Amino acid sequence: MGLFLFLIVSLLLLISVSCIRDNTHSSCTSIFQEDKHQSNGSGIHITLHHVHGPCSPVTLPKLPLKDVLRLDEMRAQALYNRLTKANVTTSSMPKSVDLRPEMVNIPLKPGQSVGVGNYVIKIGLGTPAKYFTVMMDTGSSLSWVQCEPCEISCHPQVDPRFNPSTSSTYEYLTCGTPECSTLEAATLNPPSCTLSNLCIYNSVYGDRSYSVGYLSRDTLTVAPSQTLPGFVYGCGQENDGLFGQSAGIVGLARNKLSLLSQLSSKYGYVFSYCLPTPSSTGTLSIGQSTYNPSIYKFTRMYLDRRDPSLYFLRLASITVAGKALPLSVAVYTSTPMIIDSGTVITRLSSAVYVPLRTAFVKAMAGYKQAQPISILDTCFEGGVQGKHVPEVRLIFEGGSELRLAAQNSVIEVDGVTCLAFAESRGVAIFGNRQQQTFGVVYDVSGSKIGFAAGRCG
């Protein structure tokens, strides 16, 4: 999943790890040297890596496309469940527990979903600061990292686990604190209490990944000499799922416990990113002064009271090969649309997707259609190379638009090229495949979202 904290020193330490992630990159040294977290006191810029990108600091096994799509569908379903308040599970932890293996009752209600199109950054925690590779997610609120003594179980991670006893500013939060009482809004699961009254968070994701541990407070480092005392996050004691070798998650959603919200008093309630492809690096920026509004085109950011932590926008039109789909604006806006960094494939309502599919197939009439692959039902034989893929334009309310190149509108697997859109089951989602290489600004204080082409370095 957007905010963070990173010193080049920590990244240089990773050079000794196998740096050659991609045959097109003979060395990662130059990329690590550029992986600096810059700050001018009013904003910060952080290098953002795709988990499979060149010199990504984590190793996440590349899954077969069908597995990627299956997990992506689980995330989409989890987002839908959040809006409909559907209870997919059911058990919950007792109100008073000891945090021991035999006392923890998982799974809880799936809330956010880690997804499979993940992006990672570095953050610093504690005094003195220790640095960790974490996943960025605009659909998650509570940030957490794995912590010693890891009382139940932890997944492997590239950095040593955080040891709270080494930080002079670390503190546990008790069940009587306001932060503990707001956990349910952040995780969709109520907090629990240990027998000694420590607050326990329960974050369970739509793909069944989860983290359970102590709600904590410590100093966050976001850039050289830029710190946030009293940062509230989770200190994970049982963690399992599709986290790769990351230490945890940083949440950029609109909840008051998210990293963005906690940084907003210092930098402003604004962040932006350029999501990299698996062959490039991108940037995450935090602060009002970190972007130039004149190069972005904006659309209104909406709030949906069914889940106020998510970011919504409204699609107004789609064109294929220069021709607009024969739909009214009301057809597009009848289904709420979430913009999400963790969902890979963009979902559209049936009323929008079917005309898009029809227009795309017509524009690709010179190519033989192939069998559907999982949720992708508009596929063509042969790879993308050499194909004339029609331009797809997404036009949002207010005139902001994205002109999608082939790398954004189609996806290739095993010699088959498929349209990278799917039919939605109740909520439209603007996924990361379509966002890659574009600059995206979330100006929460101004209630607007902006797009600019070619913002990845």
mmCIF file with all atom_site columns, N, CA, C and O in Angstrom, residues 75 78-79 82-83 85 111-113 137-142 182-188 251-261 269 271 301-312 338-341 442 444 449:
data_model
loop_
_atom_site.group_PDB
_atom_site.id
_atom_site.type_symbol
_atom_site.label_atom_id
_atom_site.label_alt_id
_atom_site.label_comp_id
_atom_site.label_asym_id
_atom_site.label_entity_id
_atom_site.label_seq_id
_atom_site.pdbx_PDB_ins_code
_atom_site.Cartn_x
_atom_site.Cartn_y
_atom_site.Cartn_z
_atom_site.occupancy
_atom_site.B_iso_or_equiv
_atom_site.pdbx_formal_charge
_atom_site.auth_seq_id
_atom_site.auth_comp_id
_atom_site.auth_asym_id
_atom_site.auth_atom_id
_atom_site.pdbx_PDB_model_num
ATOM 1   N N  . ARG A 1 75  ? -8.802  -8.885 -2.959 1.00 0.00 ? 75  ARG A N  1
ATOM 2   C CA . ARG A 1 75  ? -8.712  -7.514 -2.466 1.00 0.00 ? 75  ARG A CA 1
ATOM 3   C C  . ARG A 1 75  ? -9.935  -6.707 -2.898 1.00 0.00 ? 75  ARG A C  1
ATOM 4   O O  . ARG A 1 75  ? -10.517 -5.972 -2.102 1.00 0.00 ? 75  ARG A O  1
ATOM 5   N N  . ALA A 1 78  ? -12.748 -7.595 -0.785 1.00 0.00 ? 78  ALA A N  1
ATOM 6   C CA . ALA A 1 78  ? -12.611 -7.024 0.556  1.00 0.00 ? 78  ALA A CA 1
ATOM 7   C C  . ALA A 1 78  ? -13.031 -5.558 0.568  1.00 0.00 ? 78  ALA A C  1
ATOM 8   O O  . ALA A 1 78  ? -13.683 -5.092 1.514  1.00 0.00 ? 78  ALA A O  1
ATOM 9   N N  . LEU A 1 79  ? -12.672 -4.806 -0.469 1.00 0.00 ? 79  LEU A N  1
ATOM 10  C CA . LEU A 1 79  ? -13.090 -3.403 -0.551 1.00 0.00 ? 79  LEU A CA 1
ATOM 11  C C  . LEU A 1 79  ? -14.604 -3.302 -0.663 1.00 0.00 ? 79  LEU A C  1
ATOM 12  O O  . LEU A 1 79  ? -15.242 -2.439 -0.042 1.00 0.00 ? 79  LEU A O  1
ATOM 13  N N  . ARG A 1 82  ? -16.167 -3.891 2.661  1.00 0.00 ? 82  ARG A N  1
ATOM 14  C CA . ARG A 1 82  ? -16.059 -2.749 3.556  1.00 0.00 ? 82  ARG A CA 1
ATOM 15  C C  . ARG A 1 82  ? -17.180 -1.746 3.321  1.00 0.00 ? 82  ARG A C  1
ATOM 16  O O  . ARG A 1 82  ? -17.668 -1.106 4.255  1.00 0.00 ? 82  ARG A O  1
ATOM 17  N N  . LEU A 1 83  ? -17.588 -1.595 2.073  1.00 0.00 ? 83  LEU A N  1
ATOM 18  C CA . LEU A 1 83  ? -18.667 -0.652 1.779  1.00 0.00 ? 83  LEU A CA 1
ATOM 19  C C  . LEU A 1 83  ? -20.028 -1.214 2.144  1.00 0.00 ? 83  LEU A C  1
ATOM 20  O O  . LEU A 1 83  ? -20.938 -0.472 2.501  1.00 0.00 ? 83  LEU A O  1
ATOM 21  N N  . LYS A 1 85  ? -20.424 -3.523 4.491  1.00 0.00 ? 85  LYS A N  1
ATOM 22  C CA . LYS A 1 85  ? -20.335 -3.999 5.880  1.00 0.00 ? 85  LYS A CA 1
ATOM 23  C C  . LYS A 1 85  ? -20.611 -5.493 5.973  1.00 0.00 ? 85  LYS A C  1
ATOM 24  O O  . LYS A 1 85  ? -21.135 -5.992 6.965  1.00 0.00 ? 85  LYS A O  1
ATOM 25  N N  . GLY A 1 111 ? -10.422 -6.888 6.640  1.00 0.00 ? 111 GLY A N  1
ATOM 26  C CA . GLY A 1 111 ? -10.671 -5.483 6.367  1.00 0.00 ? 111 GLY A CA 1
ATOM 27  C C  . GLY A 1 111 ? -9.982  -5.090 5.087  1.00 0.00 ? 111 GLY A C  1
ATOM 28  O O  . GLY A 1 111 ? -10.408 -5.398 3.998  1.00 0.00 ? 111 GLY A O  1
ATOM 29  N N  . GLN A 1 112 ? -8.844  -4.400 5.225  1.00 0.00 ? 112 GLN A N  1
ATOM 30  C CA . GLN A 1 112 ? -8.092  -4.039 4.048  1.00 0.00 ? 112 GLN A CA 1
ATOM 31  C C  . GLN A 1 112 ? -7.470  -5.293 3.450  1.00 0.00 ? 112 GLN A C  1
ATOM 32  O O  . GLN A 1 112 ? -7.531  -6.366 4.013  1.00 0.00 ? 112 GLN A O  1
ATOM 33  N N  . SER A 1 113 ? -6.857  -5.128 2.297  1.00 0.00 ? 113 SER A N  1
ATOM 34  C CA . SER A 1 113 ? -6.153  -6.246 1.685  1.00 0.00 ? 113 SER A CA 1
ATOM 35  C C  . SER A 1 113 ? -4.783  -5.795 1.245  1.00 0.00 ? 113 SER A C  1
ATOM 36  O O  . SER A 1 113 ? -4.626  -4.725 0.670  1.00 0.00 ? 113 SER A O  1
ATOM 37  N N  . ASP A 1 137 ? 0.426   1.376  1.318  1.00 0.00 ? 137 ASP A N  1
ATOM 38  C CA . ASP A 1 137 ? -0.922  1.008  0.901  1.00 0.00 ? 137 ASP A CA 1
ATOM 39  C C  . ASP A 1 137 ? -1.891  2.149  1.186  1.00 0.00 ? 137 ASP A C  1
ATOM 40  O O  . ASP A 1 137 ? -2.066  2.543  2.342  1.00 0.00 ? 137 ASP A O  1
ATOM 41  N N  . THR A 1 138 ? -2.518  2.676  0.131  1.00 0.00 ? 138 THR A N  1
ATOM 42  C CA . THR A 1 138 ? -3.497  3.745  0.315  1.00 0.00 ? 138 THR A CA 1
ATOM 43  C C  . THR A 1 138 ? -4.828  3.223  0.846  1.00 0.00 ? 138 THR A C  1
ATOM 44  O O  . THR A 1 138 ? -5.682  4.016  1.233  1.00 0.00 ? 138 THR A O  1
ATOM 45  N N  . GLY A 1 139 ? -5.009  1.912  0.874  1.00 0.00 ? 139 GLY A N  1
ATOM 46  C CA . GLY A 1 139 ? -6.250  1.339  1.381  1.00 0.00 ? 139 GLY A CA 1
ATOM 47  C C  . GLY A 1 139 ? -6.166  0.912  2.831  1.00 0.00 ? 139 GLY A C  1
ATOM 48  O O  . GLY A 1 139 ? -7.148  0.435  3.388  1.00 0.00 ? 139 GLY A O  1
ATOM 49  N N  . SER A 1 140 ? -5.009  1.063  3.460  1.00 0.00 ? 140 SER A N  1
ATOM 50  C CA . SER A 1 140 ? -4.822  0.677  4.858  1.00 0.00 ? 140 SER A CA 1
ATOM 51  C C  . SER A 1 140 ? -4.640  1.911  5.719  1.00 0.00 ? 140 SER A C  1
ATOM 52  O O  . SER A 1 140 ? -4.160  2.951  5.254  1.00 0.00 ? 140 SER A O  1
ATOM 53  N N  . SER A 1 141 ? -4.987  1.783  6.985  1.00 0.00 ? 141 SER A N  1
ATOM 54  C CA . SER A 1 141 ? -4.862  2.911  7.916  1.00 0.00 ? 141 SER A CA 1
ATOM 55  C C  . SER A 1 141 ? -3.748  2.698  8.922  1.00 0.00 ? 141 SER A C  1
ATOM 56  O O  . SER A 1 141 ? -2.802  3.488  8.995  1.00 0.00 ? 141 SER A O  1
ATOM 57  N N  . LEU A 1 142 ? -3.831  1.652  9.728  1.00 0.00 ? 142 LEU A N  1
ATOM 58  C CA . LEU A 1 142 ? -2.841  1.431  10.782 1.00 0.00 ? 142 LEU A CA 1
ATOM 59  C C  . LEU A 1 142 ? -1.521  0.935  10.190 1.00 0.00 ? 142 LEU A C  1
ATOM 60  O O  . LEU A 1 142 ? -1.493  0.000  9.399  1.00 0.00 ? 142 LEU A O  1
ATOM 61  N N  . THR A 1 182 ? -9.924  4.087  18.944 1.00 0.00 ? 182 THR A N  1
ATOM 62  C CA . THR A 1 182 ? -10.171 4.353  17.518 1.00 0.00 ? 182 THR A CA 1
ATOM 63  C C  . THR A 1 182 ? -9.688  3.230  16.611 1.00 0.00 ? 182 THR A C  1
ATOM 64  O O  . THR A 1 182 ? -9.779  3.349  15.385 1.00 0.00 ? 182 THR A O  1
ATOM 65  N N  . LEU A 1 183 ? -9.201  2.142  17.187 1.00 0.00 ? 183 LEU A N  1
ATOM 66  C CA . LEU A 1 183 ? -8.659  1.053  16.382 1.00 0.00 ? 183 LEU A CA 1
ATOM 67  C C  . LEU A 1 183 ? -9.694  0.411  15.465 1.00 0.00 ? 183 LEU A C  1
ATOM 68  O O  . LEU A 1 183 ? -9.379  0.002  14.346 1.00 0.00 ? 183 LEU A O  1
ATOM 69  N N  . GLU A 1 184 ? -10.919 0.302  15.928 1.00 0.00 ? 184 GLU A N  1
ATOM 70  C CA . GLU A 1 184 ? -11.914 -0.389 15.103 1.00 0.00 ? 184 GLU A CA 1
ATOM 71  C C  . GLU A 1 184 ? -12.153 0.343  13.791 1.00 0.00 ? 184 GLU A C  1
ATOM 72  O O  . GLU A 1 184 ? -12.321 -0.277 12.739 1.00 0.00 ? 184 GLU A O  1
ATOM 73  N N  . ALA A 1 185 ? -12.132 1.687  13.837 1.00 0.00 ? 185 ALA A N  1
ATOM 74  C CA . ALA A 1 185 ? -12.298 2.450  12.602 1.00 0.00 ? 185 ALA A CA 1
ATOM 75  C C  . ALA A 1 185 ? -11.108 2.257  11.675 1.00 0.00 ? 185 ALA A C  1
ATOM 76  O O  . ALA A 1 185 ? -11.244 2.296  10.454 1.00 0.00 ? 185 ALA A O  1
ATOM 77  N N  . ALA A 1 186 ? -9.924  2.022  12.256 1.00 0.00 ? 186 ALA A N  1
ATOM 78  C CA . ALA A 1 186 ? -8.710  1.885  11.446 1.00 0.00 ? 186 ALA A CA 1
ATOM 79  C C  . ALA A 1 186 ? -8.526  0.482  10.887 1.00 0.00 ? 186 ALA A C  1
ATOM 80  O O  . ALA A 1 186 ? -7.981  0.310  9.802  1.00 0.00 ? 186 ALA A O  1
ATOM 81  N N  . THR A 1 187 ? -8.960  -0.537 11.625 1.00 0.00 ? 187 THR A N  1
ATOM 82  C CA . THR A 1 187 ? -8.705  -1.924 11.223 1.00 0.00 ? 187 THR A CA 1
ATOM 83  C C  . THR A 1 187 ? -9.976  -2.720 10.936 1.00 0.00 ? 187 THR A C  1
ATOM 84  O O  . THR A 1 187 ? -9.890  -3.855 10.458 1.00 0.00 ? 187 THR A O  1
ATOM 85  N N  . LEU A 1 188 ? -11.142 -2.162 11.257 1.00 0.00 ? 188 LEU A N  1
ATOM 86  C CA . LEU A 1 188 ? -12.435 -2.832 11.135 1.00 0.00 ? 188 LEU A CA 1
ATOM 87  C C  . LEU A 1 188 ? -12.591 -3.966 12.132 1.00 0.00 ? 188 LEU A C  1
ATOM 88  O O  . LEU A 1 188 ? -13.522 -4.758 12.036 1.00 0.00 ? 188 LEU A O  1
ATOM 89  N N  . GLY A 1 251 ? 0.235   2.755  6.312  1.00 0.00 ? 251 GLY A N  1
ATOM 90  C CA . GLY A 1 251 ? -1.071  3.073  5.768  1.00 0.00 ? 251 GLY A CA 1
ATOM 91  C C  . GLY A 1 251 ? -1.194  4.545  5.415  1.00 0.00 ? 251 GLY A C  1
ATOM 92  O O  . GLY A 1 251 ? -0.828  5.420  6.214  1.00 0.00 ? 251 GLY A O  1
ATOM 93  N N  . LEU A 1 252 ? -1.736  4.816  4.215  1.00 0.00 ? 252 LEU A N  1
ATOM 94  C CA . LEU A 1 252 ? -1.933  6.184  3.748  1.00 0.00 ? 252 LEU A CA 1
ATOM 95  C C  . LEU A 1 252 ? -3.407  6.526  3.589  1.00 0.00 ? 252 LEU A C  1
ATOM 96  O O  . LEU A 1 252 ? -3.755  7.499  2.905  1.00 0.00 ? 252 LEU A O  1
ATOM 97  N N  . ALA A 1 253 ? -4.277  5.742  4.209  1.00 0.00 ? 253 ALA A N  1
ATOM 98  C CA . ALA A 1 253 ? -5.705  6.022  4.107  1.00 0.00 ? 253 ALA A CA 1
ATOM 99  C C  . ALA A 1 253 ? -6.056  7.263  4.931  1.00 0.00 ? 253 ALA A C  1
ATOM 100 O O  . ALA A 1 253 ? -5.196  7.888  5.547  1.00 0.00 ? 253 ALA A O  1
ATOM 101 N N  . ARG A 1 254 ? -7.346  7.600  4.963  1.00 0.00 ? 254 ARG A N  1
ATOM 102 C CA . ARG A 1 254 ? -7.773  8.870  5.532  1.00 0.00 ? 254 ARG A CA 1
ATOM 103 C C  . ARG A 1 254 ? -8.113  8.773  7.017  1.00 0.00 ? 254 ARG A C  1
ATOM 104 O O  . ARG A 1 254 ? -8.578  9.740  7.614  1.00 0.00 ? 254 ARG A O  1
ATOM 105 N N  . ASN A 1 255 ? -7.851  7.667  7.653  1.00 0.00 ? 255 ASN A N  1
ATOM 106 C CA . ASN A 1 255 ? -8.116  7.496  9.074  1.00 0.00 ? 255 ASN A CA 1
ATOM 107 C C  . ASN A 1 255 ? -7.100  8.257  9.921  1.00 0.00 ? 255 ASN A C  1
ATOM 108 O O  . ASN A 1 255 ? -5.958  8.442  9.529  1.00 0.00 ? 255 ASN A O  1
ATOM 109 N N  . LYS A 1 256 ? -7.502  8.682  11.125 1.00 0.00 ? 256 LYS A N  1
ATOM 110 C CA . LYS A 1 256 ? -6.626  9.503  11.964 1.00 0.00 ? 256 LYS A CA 1
ATOM 111 C C  . LYS A 1 256 ? -5.386  8.761  12.452 1.00 0.00 ? 256 LYS A C  1
ATOM 112 O O  . LYS A 1 256 ? -4.401  9.385  12.861 1.00 0.00 ? 256 LYS A O  1
ATOM 113 N N  . LEU A 1 257 ? -5.393  7.410  12.401 1.00 0.00 ? 257 LEU A N  1
ATOM 114 C CA . LEU A 1 257 ? -4.200  6.653  12.798 1.00 0.00 ? 257 LEU A CA 1
ATOM 115 C C  . LEU A 1 257 ? -3.254  6.400  11.630 1.00 0.00 ? 257 LEU A C  1
ATOM 116 O O  . LEU A 1 257 ? -2.183  5.834  11.817 1.00 0.00 ? 257 LEU A O  1
ATOM 117 N N  . SER A 1 258 ? -3.628  6.792  10.427 1.00 0.00 ? 258 SER A N  1
ATOM 118 C CA . SER A 1 258 ? -2.749  6.544  9.288  1.00 0.00 ? 258 SER A CA 1
ATOM 119 C C  . SER A 1 258 ? -1.499  7.403  9.384  1.00 0.00 ? 258 SER A C  1
ATOM 120 O O  . SER A 1 258 ? -1.473  8.440  10.068 1.00 0.00 ? 258 SER A O  1
ATOM 121 N N  . LEU A 1 259 ? -0.452  6.973  8.697  1.00 0.00 ? 259 LEU A N  1
ATOM 122 C CA . LEU A 1 259 ? 0.789   7.724  8.683  1.00 0.00 ? 259 LEU A CA 1
ATOM 123 C C  . LEU A 1 259 ? 0.564   9.130  8.129  1.00 0.00 ? 259 LEU A C  1
ATOM 124 O O  . LEU A 1 259 ? 1.083   10.118 8.653  1.00 0.00 ? 259 LEU A O  1
ATOM 125 N N  . LEU A 1 260 ? -0.216  9.237  7.053  1.00 0.00 ? 260 LEU A N  1
ATOM 126 C CA . LEU A 1 260 ? -0.479  10.535 6.451  1.00 0.00 ? 260 LEU A CA 1
ATOM 127 C C  . LEU A 1 260 ? -1.128  11.481 7.450  1.00 0.00 ? 260 LEU A C  1
ATOM 128 O O  . LEU A 1 260 ? -0.719  12.638 7.586  1.00 0.00 ? 260 LEU A O  1
ATOM 129 N N  . SER A 1 261 ? -2.147  11.002 8.140  1.00 0.00 ? 261 SER A N  1
ATOM 130 C CA . SER A 1 261 ? -2.848  11.851 9.094  1.00 0.00 ? 261 SER A CA 1
ATOM 131 C C  . SER A 1 261 ? -1.925  12.305 10.220 1.00 0.00 ? 261 SER A C  1
ATOM 132 O O  . SER A 1 261 ? -1.947  13.469 10.631 1.00 0.00 ? 261 SER A O  1
ATOM 133 N N  . TYR A 1 269 ? -1.841  18.000 4.727  1.00 0.00 ? 269 TYR A N  1
ATOM 134 C CA . TYR A 1 269 ? -2.589  16.774 4.432  1.00 0.00 ? 269 TYR A CA 1
ATOM 135 C C  . TYR A 1 269 ? -2.560  16.500 2.928  1.00 0.00 ? 269 TYR A C  1
ATOM 136 O O  . TYR A 1 269 ? -3.586  16.468 2.248  1.00 0.00 ? 269 TYR A O  1
ATOM 137 N N  . PHE A 1 271 ? -0.280  14.105 -0.150 1.00 0.00 ? 271 PHE A N  1
ATOM 138 C CA . PHE A 1 271 ? 0.821   13.245 -0.578 1.00 0.00 ? 271 PHE A CA 1
ATOM 139 C C  . PHE A 1 271 ? 0.658   12.951 -2.056 1.00 0.00 ? 271 PHE A C  1
ATOM 140 O O  . PHE A 1 271 ? -0.422  13.118 -2.636 1.00 0.00 ? 271 PHE A O  1
ATOM 141 N N  . MET A 1 301 ? -12.131 14.911 -5.059 1.00 0.00 ? 301 MET A N  1
ATOM 142 C CA . MET A 1 301 ? -12.020 13.747 -4.170 1.00 0.00 ? 301 MET A CA 1
ATOM 143 C C  . MET A 1 301 ? -13.302 13.652 -3.350 1.00 0.00 ? 301 MET A C  1
ATOM 144 O O  . MET A 1 301 ? -13.710 14.618 -2.700 1.00 0.00 ? 301 MET A O  1
ATOM 145 N N  . TYR A 1 302 ? -13.921 12.475 -3.389 1.00 0.00 ? 302 TYR A N  1
ATOM 146 C CA . TYR A 1 302 ? -15.187 12.289 -2.682 1.00 0.00 ? 302 TYR A CA 1
ATOM 147 C C  . TYR A 1 302 ? -15.003 11.478 -1.405 1.00 0.00 ? 302 TYR A C  1
ATOM 148 O O  . TYR A 1 302 ? -14.068 10.678 -1.282 1.00 0.00 ? 302 TYR A O  1
ATOM 149 N N  . LEU A 1 303 ? -15.938 11.697 -0.493 1.00 0.00 ? 303 LEU A N  1
ATOM 150 C CA . LEU A 1 303 ? -15.996 10.939 0.751  1.00 0.00 ? 303 LEU A CA 1
ATOM 151 C C  . LEU A 1 303 ? -17.239 10.066 0.718  1.00 0.00 ? 303 LEU A C  1
ATOM 152 O O  . LEU A 1 303 ? -18.322 10.533 0.387  1.00 0.00 ? 303 LEU A O  1
ATOM 153 N N  . ASP A 1 304 ? -17.077 8.780  1.007  1.00 0.00 ? 304 ASP A N  1
ATOM 154 C CA . ASP A 1 304 ? -18.215 7.873  1.118  1.00 0.00 ? 304 ASP A CA 1
ATOM 155 C C  . ASP A 1 304 ? -18.339 7.482  2.584  1.00 0.00 ? 304 ASP A C  1
ATOM 156 O O  . ASP A 1 304 ? -17.434 6.864  3.147  1.00 0.00 ? 304 ASP A O  1
ATOM 157 N N  . ARG A 1 305 ? -19.427 7.845  3.194  1.00 0.00 ? 305 ARG A N  1
ATOM 158 C CA . ARG A 1 305 ? -19.581 7.642  4.641  1.00 0.00 ? 305 ARG A CA 1
ATOM 159 C C  . ARG A 1 305 ? -19.633 6.170  5.027  1.00 0.00 ? 305 ARG A C  1
ATOM 160 O O  . ARG A 1 305 ? -19.494 5.829  6.193  1.00 0.00 ? 305 ARG A O  1
ATOM 161 N N  . ARG A 1 306 ? -19.835 5.292  4.048  1.00 0.00 ? 306 ARG A N  1
ATOM 162 C CA . ARG A 1 306 ? -19.803 3.859  4.364  1.00 0.00 ? 306 ARG A CA 1
ATOM 163 C C  . ARG A 1 306 ? -18.395 3.410  4.727  1.00 0.00 ? 306 ARG A C  1
ATOM 164 O O  . ARG A 1 306 ? -18.205 2.426  5.441  1.00 0.00 ? 306 ARG A O  1
ATOM 165 N N  . ASP A 1 307 ? -17.381 4.098  4.232  1.00 0.00 ? 307 ASP A N  1
ATOM 166 C CA . ASP A 1 307 ? -15.995 3.878  4.641  1.00 0.00 ? 307 ASP A CA 1
ATOM 167 C C  . ASP A 1 307 ? -15.213 5.167  4.387  1.00 0.00 ? 307 ASP A C  1
ATOM 168 O O  . ASP A 1 307 ? -14.645 5.363  3.313  1.00 0.00 ? 307 ASP A O  1
ATOM 169 N N  . PRO A 1 308 ? -15.197 6.077  5.369  1.00 0.00 ? 308 PRO A N  1
ATOM 170 C CA . PRO A 1 308 ? -14.565 7.389  5.186  1.00 0.00 ? 308 PRO A CA 1
ATOM 171 C C  . PRO A 1 308 ? -13.054 7.336  5.019  1.00 0.00 ? 308 PRO A C  1
ATOM 172 O O  . PRO A 1 308 ? -12.446 8.359  4.694  1.00 0.00 ? 308 PRO A O  1
ATOM 173 N N  . SER A 1 309 ? -12.430 6.181  5.234  1.00 0.00 ? 309 SER A N  1
ATOM 174 C CA . SER A 1 309 ? -10.973 6.115  5.123  1.00 0.00 ? 309 SER A CA 1
ATOM 175 C C  . SER A 1 309 ? -10.506 5.963  3.683  1.00 0.00 ? 309 SER A C  1
ATOM 176 O O  . SER A 1 309 ? -9.336  6.224  3.375  1.00 0.00 ? 309 SER A O  1
ATOM 177 N N  . LEU A 1 310 ? -11.389 5.542  2.784  1.00 0.00 ? 310 LEU A N  1
ATOM 178 C CA . LEU A 1 310 ? -11.004 5.304  1.393  1.00 0.00 ? 310 LEU A CA 1
ATOM 179 C C  . LEU A 1 310 ? -11.135 6.574  0.555  1.00 0.00 ? 310 LEU A C  1
ATOM 180 O O  . LEU A 1 310 ? -11.881 7.486  0.905  1.00 0.00 ? 310 LEU A O  1
ATOM 181 N N  . TYR A 1 311 ? -10.407 6.612  -0.560 1.00 0.00 ? 311 TYR A N  1
ATOM 182 C CA . TYR A 1 311 ? -10.430 7.760  -1.457 1.00 0.00 ? 311 TYR A CA 1
ATOM 183 C C  . TYR A 1 311 ? -11.311 7.439  -2.672 1.00 0.00 ? 311 TYR A C  1
ATOM 184 O O  . TYR A 1 311 ? -11.105 6.429  -3.347 1.00 0.00 ? 311 TYR A O  1
ATOM 185 N N  . PHE A 1 312 ? -12.266 8.322  -2.954 1.00 0.00 ? 312 PHE A N  1
ATOM 186 C CA . PHE A 1 312 ? -13.202 8.122  -4.059 1.00 0.00 ? 312 PHE A CA 1
ATOM 187 C C  . PHE A 1 312 ? -13.074 9.247  -5.082 1.00 0.00 ? 312 PHE A C  1
ATOM 188 O O  . PHE A 1 312 ? -12.759 10.391 -4.732 1.00 0.00 ? 312 PHE A O  1
ATOM 189 N N  . ILE A 1 338 ? -13.287 3.727  -6.174 1.00 0.00 ? 338 ILE A N  1
ATOM 190 C CA . ILE A 1 338 ? -12.186 3.903  -5.243 1.00 0.00 ? 338 ILE A CA 1
ATOM 191 C C  . ILE A 1 338 ? -10.888 3.987  -6.036 1.00 0.00 ? 338 ILE A C  1
ATOM 192 O O  . ILE A 1 338 ? -10.683 3.207  -6.972 1.00 0.00 ? 338 ILE A O  1
ATOM 193 N N  . ILE A 1 339 ? -10.004 4.909  -5.684 1.00 0.00 ? 339 ILE A N  1
ATOM 194 C CA . ILE A 1 339 ? -8.656  4.883  -6.235 1.00 0.00 ? 339 ILE A CA 1
ATOM 195 C C  . ILE A 1 339 ? -7.781  4.185  -5.206 1.00 0.00 ? 339 ILE A C  1
ATOM 196 O O  . ILE A 1 339 ? -7.778  4.523  -4.026 1.00 0.00 ? 339 ILE A O  1
ATOM 197 N N  . ASP A 1 340 ? -7.042  3.156  -5.661 1.00 0.00 ? 340 ASP A N  1
ATOM 198 C CA . ASP A 1 340 ? -6.362  2.267  -4.723 1.00 0.00 ? 340 ASP A CA 1
ATOM 199 C C  . ASP A 1 340 ? -5.000  1.861  -5.272 1.00 0.00 ? 340 ASP A C  1
ATOM 200 O O  . ASP A 1 340 ? -4.887  1.468  -6.430 1.00 0.00 ? 340 ASP A O  1
ATOM 201 N N  . SER A 1 341 ? -3.966  1.954  -4.429 1.00 0.00 ? 341 SER A N  1
ATOM 202 C CA . SER A 1 341 ? -2.616  1.590  -4.870 1.00 0.00 ? 341 SER A CA 1
ATOM 203 C C  . SER A 1 341 ? -2.364  0.094  -4.786 1.00 0.00 ? 341 SER A C  1
ATOM 204 O O  . SER A 1 341 ? -1.386  -0.407 -5.344 1.00 0.00 ? 341 SER A O  1
ATOM 205 N N  . TYR A 1 442 ? -2.804  13.332 -3.990 1.00 0.00 ? 442 TYR A N  1
ATOM 206 C CA . TYR A 1 442 ? -3.962  13.274 -3.103 1.00 0.00 ? 442 TYR A CA 1
ATOM 207 C C  . TYR A 1 442 ? -3.917  14.519 -2.213 1.00 0.00 ? 442 TYR A C  1
ATOM 208 O O  . TYR A 1 442 ? -3.193  14.553 -1.213 1.00 0.00 ? 442 TYR A O  1
ATOM 209 N N  . VAL A 1 444 ? -5.785  15.989 0.275  1.00 0.00 ? 444 VAL A N  1
ATOM 210 C CA . VAL A 1 444 ? -6.935  15.691 1.131  1.00 0.00 ? 444 VAL A CA 1
ATOM 211 C C  . VAL A 1 444 ? -7.539  16.977 1.675  1.00 0.00 ? 444 VAL A C  1
ATOM 212 O O  . VAL A 1 444 ? -8.758  17.118 1.744  1.00 0.00 ? 444 VAL A O  1
ATOM 213 N N  . ILE A 1 449 ? -7.962  15.233 -6.340 1.00 0.00 ? 449 ILE A N  1
ATOM 214 C CA . ILE A 1 449 ? -6.949  14.272 -6.789 1.00 0.00 ? 449 ILE A CA 1
ATOM 215 C C  . ILE A 1 449 ? -6.453  14.742 -8.143 1.00 0.00 ? 449 ILE A C  1
ATOM 216 O O  . ILE A 1 449 ? -7.248  15.095 -9.020 1.00 0.00 ? 449 ILE A O  1
#
